[in-house]
Amino acid sequence: MLFILIPLIVLHIATNYFLTYKLVQAEIVLRAFITTFTAASASTIILAILGIPLSYILARREFRGKSIVESIIDIPLVIPHAVVGILILVAYSSRTSIGNILSNLGLIVEDNFWGIVFVMVYVSAPLLVDSVKDGFKSVDPMLEYVARTLGAGPYRTFFTISLPMAWRSVVTGIILSWARAVSEVGALLIVAYYPKTINILIIEWFNTFGLEYAKSLTVPLLVICIVLFACIRYLSRRA
Amino acid sequence: MLFILIPLIVLHIATNYFLTYKLVQAEIVLRAFITTFTAASASTIILAILGIPLSYILARREFRGKSIVESIIDIPLVIPHAVVGILILVAYSSRTSIGNILSNLGLIVEDNFWGIVFVMVYVSAPLLVDSVKDGFKSVDPMLEYVARTLGAGPYRTFFTISLPMAWRSVVTGIILSWARAVSEVGALLIVAYYPKTINILIIEWFNTFGLEYAKSLTVPLLVICIVLFACIRYLSRRA
Amino acid sequence: MGPSGAGKTLLLHTIAGIYVPSRGTVRIGGVDVTVFPPEKRSVALVPQDYALFPHLTVFENISYGLRTRGVGSSEIEERVKRISEELEISHLLHRMPRTLSGGEQQRVALARALVVEPKVILLDEPTAALDPALKTSARSLLRSLHAKHGFTAIHVTHDIVEAIELADRIAFMSGGRILQIGEPMEILYNPKSSEVLKFTGEINLYSAEIVGSKSGCIVLELKPSNLRVMAAPIPQHLDLGETGRVHVVIRPEDIVLSKKPPIQTSARNVYEAVVENLLDRGPIYLVVMDVMGIRLKSYITRGALEDLRIKPGDKVYAYFKASSIRILGVK
Amino acid sequence: MGPSGAGKTLLLHTIAGIYVPSRGTVRIGGVDVTVFPPEKRSVALVPQDYALFPHLTVFENISYGLRTRGVGSSEIEERVKRISEELEISHLLHRMPRTLSGGEQQRVALARALVVEPKVILLDEPTAALDPALKTSARSLLRSLHAKHGFTAIHVTHDIVEAIELADRIAFMSGGRILQIGEPMEILYNPKSSEVLKFTGEINLYSAEIVGSKSGCIVLELKPSNLRVMAAPIPQHLDLGETGRVHVVIRPEDIVLSKKPPIQTSARNVYEAVVENLLDRGPIYLVVMDVMGIRLKSYITRGALEDLRIKPGDKVYAYFKASSIRILGVK
């Protein structure tokens, strides 16, 4: 426990906040932050649109192969990060047949914004789906049946009953997958070094300018992540 | 779901297994595998020794600040990987006062085996503690009380009742934290590029030799991780 | 009606459209709705635990069905107000369901179902979750709502008393099959299988008419004969209506037998009965008797049976306290 | 003994050392063990759900306490064998606890507690999880084990019948406090507070002696008088011992009153009684009578009371069926 806490305290003491303040205003840093957060947000939105209905189906329906689907979704949790990068490139880079179709749609993967999003979706999908699925599972199906007999169609029932009742898990899932997206660096080093995300900038600066600069860069990122984490704890406490 | 599955299939098709076979026998690759797996195993053993008793206390006792302790343990889940690297360096590198004591004990962090272990312990601690804690929580405390009245001291009770009954969660936690340790690369790029772990070798080869070589390197790693994942699924299914 | 595990709730859900049956059809008002989704069936479901929407207020719960139908907001206000007043829940409209008592929740669930004026209302053991004290008043509420609104109610219960009190027709289910359908009296007096017989049990159950009162007790006439019995005063919550017709139950263990006529006692009802049958029930015997065309059943011990030397065809005196008569309610 | 929520289990856990009290001391055999951990107290706990170790076989469960004490494996074999034979669970030794029935689990839990020969055995509602049919046999098992092994048993229950049947001394708890401690008869005949009185209720409870049998019934003499009553034969599982002394209960609603002597009926016991008191109990009255020094309590309806014109000091006839007498067990 102390092992985890000490670095946070030491970082706080050892940080040159003046340098941090100056760095955050540098254009390259700002752009890295913007890239990271837009890509993380884009991947989370894509995941929410695709993942929430999928989670609902996994929570409510029984079908053959359901446990296989669930297993596949959880696979990214155990794949080493560099391997994720290779996997994305192998499957979706513009030299592959799938990647060819994608790049015709403007979704180029190598060293491109969409490559970042692909990686982020890949690594954070299990977090969103697992959390939202648990949320839907905790909603009594009888409430949905009653809404149906009161005249609500399946979509209306989903949006007026199931989703509002599972909102805590949905928000938790969204925050977790966003944070996981922001965290990723290993796969990005392989798939998309450019446009530079903040994690890559930290590694680059560490290699070129040394610890002092890299350190100052981590502080705003760390603060954002810990605030989000506090939100998750608050939500799960109230539930 | 397909998005996750396709890369795995494509990788399988696109891999030159002959090259893989040859590569695995190369000394540098073998050494990287050995480094990764020894470090992951060392970090998991350290975590098990420290984390299992901690999990037990968190599952059984109520005390002031317990939820703060639980929050701190979960923080590594949301910290970006590059930031983790910076945090470890800032706190434990030999230039700091704590690091100084550590390096006198032979625990040098920068570009050292122990640095890898430190990073791995940091990132996988929450997985082990959370899983084992849930396992202990599911053991009826009355069983422990009965064992106590039958003459067993607290340690004997823990080893003959609590631990055997929670073994599934303990094993799951150990596998999860081991897999997470093997996955890490972002923080390692900052803390310990050398001795090279397999993830770092993949990134390096990708940058120097290109996708073909890197790809072949990922296959054995991926197979190991997916087998471990299947073990976890099997354990959680039986529970 | 039927024992637990008989498939009663599953049948109700099939009618509601929650389950689509692999064989057979569901018809409502002559229309085959087998493949209709629940929202097209005009059925309203009141599940056993009421399933109020916990994230909505009572008002929003009741108005849910109206909003899905696109009813205008002033009409919603109006209709919710009317049904809430009728069910005496107007003061609860702003509350959240989790703050309500069991009885209040039940009335909100009924209001939510009734306000959309469904063709069929499906009640799944509506009184099972209530305190015994609330059960009876819930039953009379259901009876008066039914009388006023004229909906078709399919009411699932495992309580024979409730079934007899409320039903026009009873379907007796067991093991997923309907064993018998008929009017309550038909089921009780003419059970078509041993399953049904076992469930209706060996209770003494009669249709009766209130014909007067005497020294603090009421006087009932058991049908179809004119046998008069004295019963303890009727609890206030029972609405006797105008006919004065009720159902009464006497447990067999409350009936005492003797060979010679007993003198006036606090066991107020004394009758001459003819023993029709003796049935071995383990440590005790069930004596089936006939009193002026009324069948009376009593448990006596093996010892008492031997001592009284009762055999079929014998004349005995059967008597029971006025307080042993339980009035089930109006029919 | 006491109502649920009285703190009975908490007290038991305090004696076991699971909770350390913030005030007060726990003494076992004169030794202050307040701060001793559970393993140093020589108490064995049998919780309500038995808490068998699910990952160990029955043999390993029973031998657990011996192994912690470092008993040699041949002696373990020997002692487990002895206690299993006594409790008739020898055939279960290789089974896992989850495959056992409730009654089997209870016996394994008892064996596990008894085999270590504790000074005190703590039983937390040991019969609460059993079927009614098993409750009585479990009670007689506990009685015979206690007689043979001579341990001190602290037995928690909310069942007055169980308490009377088994206890040498009863502590009555309510709201976390012990309201009264004494022998069962003392608690029943001399309740020191209204709480205790309410719990012991208005049942007719007597000490009695079996003096013979007649026409399939047994004849009891109620103490302290020599009032003779006829009761249905005693169930086989009751071990009457040699004294023939038992406790019997008659529910007040089973007793019928009349002003004139009834003729021989299946209500086998008829007595002349003097009315001592009339107590209003809502819709009914409780009539307290004296029969040859025995106090008899009966419920009658308000109507019957008015009709019979009973008032304190009157002579009435009280009678009840032989099957109304419930024999609790030997004391």
Coordinates of N, CA and C in Angstrom, one line a residue, chain C residues 53-127:
Chain C
F53 N -41.3 0.9 -10.6 CA -40.1 1.4 -11.1 C -39.4 2.3 -10.0
P54 N -38.3 1.8 -9.5 CA -37.7 2.5 -8.3 C -37.1 3.8 -8.6
H55 N -36.8 4.1 -9.9 CA -36.2 5.4 -10.2 C -37.3 6.5 -10.5
L56 N -38.6 6.1 -10.5 CA -39.6 7.1 -10.8 C -40.5 7.3 -9.5
T57 N -41.1 8.5 -9.5 CA -42.0 8.7 -8.4 C -43.3 7.9 -8.6
V58 N -44.2 7.9 -7.6 CA -45.4 7.2 -7.7 C -46.2 7.8 -8.8
F59 N -46.2 9.1 -9.0 CA -47.0 9.7 -10.1 C -46.4 9.2 -11.4
E60 N -45.1 9.3 -11.5 CA -44.5 8.8 -12.8 C -44.7 7.3 -13.1
N61 N -44.8 6.6 -12.0 CA -45.1 5.2 -12.1 C -46.5 5.0 -12.7
I62 N -47.4 5.7 -12.1 CA -48.8 5.5 -12.5 C -49.0 6.0 -13.9
S63 N -48.4 7.1 -14.2 CA -48.6 7.7 -15.6 C -47.8 7.0 -16.7
Y64 N -46.9 6.1 -16.3 CA -46.0 5.5 -17.3 C -46.7 5.0 -18.5
G65 N -47.8 4.2 -18.2 CA -48.5 3.6 -19.3 C -49.2 4.6 -20.2
L66 N -49.7 5.7 -19.6 CA -50.3 6.7 -20.3 C -49.4 7.5 -21.2
R67 N -48.2 7.7 -20.7 CA -47.2 8.5 -21.5 C -46.7 7.6 -22.7
T68 N -46.6 6.3 -22.5 CA -46.2 5.5 -23.6 C -47.3 5.5 -24.7
R69 N -48.5 5.7 -24.3 CA -49.6 5.8 -25.3 C -49.7 7.2 -25.9
G70 N -48.9 8.1 -25.4 CA -48.9 9.5 -26.0 C -50.2 10.3 -25.5
V71 N -50.7 10.0 -24.4 CA -51.8 10.7 -23.8 C -51.3 12.1 -23.5
G72 N -52.1 13.2 -23.7 CA -51.8 14.5 -23.4 C -51.6 14.7 -21.9
S73 N -50.7 15.7 -21.5 CA -50.3 15.8 -20.1 C -51.5 16.2 -19.2
S74 N -52.4 17.0 -19.7 CA -53.5 17.4 -18.9 C -54.4 16.2 -18.6
E75 N -54.6 15.4 -19.6 CA -55.4 14.2 -19.4 C -54.7 13.2 -18.5
I76 N -53.4 13.1 -18.6 CA -52.6 12.2 -17.7 C -52.9 12.7 -16.3
E77 N -52.7 14.0 -16.0 CA -53.0 14.5 -14.7 C -54.3 14.1 -14.2
E78 N -55.3 14.3 -15.0 CA -56.7 14.0 -14.7 C -56.9 12.5 -14.3
R79 N -56.4 11.7 -15.2 CA -56.7 10.2 -15.0 C -55.9 9.7 -13.8
V80 N -54.7 10.2 -13.6 CA -53.9 9.7 -12.5 C -54.6 10.2 -11.2
K81 N -55.1 11.4 -11.2 CA -55.8 12.0 -10.1 C -57.0 11.1 -9.7
R82 N -57.7 10.7 -10.7 CA -59.0 10.0 -10.5 C -58.6 8.6 -9.8
I83 N -57.7 7.9 -10.5 CA -57.4 6.5 -10.0 C -56.8 6.6 -8.6
S84 N -55.9 7.6 -8.3 CA -55.3 7.7 -7.0 C -56.3 8.0 -5.9
E85 N -57.3 8.8 -6.3 CA -58.3 9.1 -5.3 C -59.1 7.8 -5.0
E86 N -59.4 7.1 -6.0 CA -60.1 5.9 -5.8 C -59.4 4.9 -4.9
L87 N -58.1 4.8 -5.1 CA -57.2 3.9 -4.4 C -56.6 4.5 -3.1
E88 N -57.0 5.7 -2.8 CA -56.6 6.4 -1.6 C -55.1 6.5 -1.6
I89 N -54.5 6.9 -2.7 CA -53.0 7.1 -2.7 C -52.6 8.5 -3.2
S90 N -53.6 9.4 -3.2 CA -53.3 10.7 -3.7 C -52.2 11.4 -2.9
H91 N -52.1 11.1 -1.6 CA -51.0 11.8 -0.8 C -49.7 11.2 -1.1
L92 N -49.6 10.1 -1.8 CA -48.3 9.5 -2.1 C -47.6 9.8 -3.4
L93 N -48.3 10.6 -4.2 CA -47.9 10.8 -5.6 C -46.5 11.3 -5.8
H94 N -46.0 12.1 -4.9 CA -44.7 12.6 -5.0 C -43.6 11.7 -4.4
R95 N -44.0 10.6 -3.7 CA -43.0 9.8 -3.0 C -42.3 8.8 -4.0
M96 N -41.2 8.3 -3.5 CA -40.5 7.3 -4.3 C -40.9 5.9 -3.8
P97 N -41.0 4.9 -4.7 CA -41.5 3.6 -4.3 C -40.9 3.0 -3.0
R98 N -39.5 3.2 -2.9 CA -38.9 2.5 -1.8 C -39.3 3.0 -0.4
T99 N -40.0 4.2 -0.4 CA -40.4 4.7 0.9 C -41.8 4.2 1.3
L100 N -42.4 3.4 0.4 CA -43.8 3.0 0.7 C -43.9 1.7 1.4
S101 N -45.0 1.5 2.2 CA -45.2 0.2 2.8 C -45.7 -0.8 1.8
G102 N -45.8 -2.0 2.2 CA -46.2 -3.1 1.3 C -47.6 -2.9 0.7
G103 N -48.5 -2.4 1.6 CA -49.9 -2.2 1.2 C -50.0 -1.0 0.2
E104 N -49.2 0.0 0.5 CA -49.2 1.2 -0.4 C -48.6 0.8 -1.8
Q105 N -47.5 0.0 -1.7 CA -46.9 -0.4 -3.0 C -47.9 -1.2 -3.8
Q106 N -48.7 -2.0 -3.1 CA -49.7 -2.8 -3.9 C -50.7 -1.9 -4.6
R107 N -51.2 -0.9 -3.8 CA -52.2 -0.1 -4.4 C -51.6 0.8 -5.6
V108 N -50.4 1.2 -5.4 CA -49.7 1.9 -6.5 C -49.6 1.0 -7.8
A109 N -49.2 -0.2 -7.5 CA -49.1 -1.2 -8.7 C -50.5 -1.4 -9.3
L110 N -51.5 -1.5 -8.5 CA -52.9 -1.6 -9.1 C -53.3 -0.4 -9.9
A111 N -53.0 0.8 -9.3 CA -53.3 2.0 -10.0 C -52.6 2.1 -11.3
R112 N -51.3 1.7 -11.3 CA -50.5 1.8 -12.6 C -51.1 0.8 -13.6
A113 N -51.6 -0.3 -13.2 CA -52.2 -1.2 -14.1 C -53.6 -0.8 -14.6
L114 N -54.4 -0.3 -13.6 CA -55.8 0.1 -14.0 C -55.9 1.3 -14.8
V115 N -55.0 2.3 -14.6 CA -55.1 3.6 -15.3 C -55.1 3.5 -16.8
V116 N -54.4 2.4 -17.3 CA -54.4 2.3 -18.8 C -55.6 1.5 -19.3
E117 N -56.5 1.2 -18.4 CA -57.8 0.5 -18.8 C -57.5 -0.8 -19.7
P118 N -56.8 -1.7 -19.2 CA -56.4 -2.9 -20.0 C -57.7 -3.8 -20.1
K119 N -57.6 -4.7 -21.1 CA -58.7 -5.7 -21.2 C -58.6 -6.7 -20.1
V120 N -57.3 -7.1 -19.8 CA -57.1 -8.1 -18.9 C -56.1 -7.6 -17.9
I121 N -56.3 -7.9 -16.6 CA -55.3 -7.5 -15.6 C -54.8 -8.8 -14.9
L122 N -53.5 -9.0 -14.9 CA -52.9 -10.2 -14.4 C -52.3 -10.0 -13.1
L123 N -52.8 -10.7 -12.1 CA -52.4 -10.5 -10.7 C -51.7 -11.7 -10.2
D124 N -50.4 -11.5 -9.9 CA -49.6 -12.7 -9.5 C -49.4 -12.7 -7.9
E125 N -50.2 -13.5 -7.3 CA -50.3 -13.6 -5.8 C -50.2 -12.2 -5.2
P126 N -51.2 -11.4 -5.5 CA -51.1 -10.0 -5.0 C -51.1 -9.8 -3.5
T127 N -51.5 -10.8 -2.8 CA -51.5 -10.6 -1.3 C -50.4 -11.4 -0.6

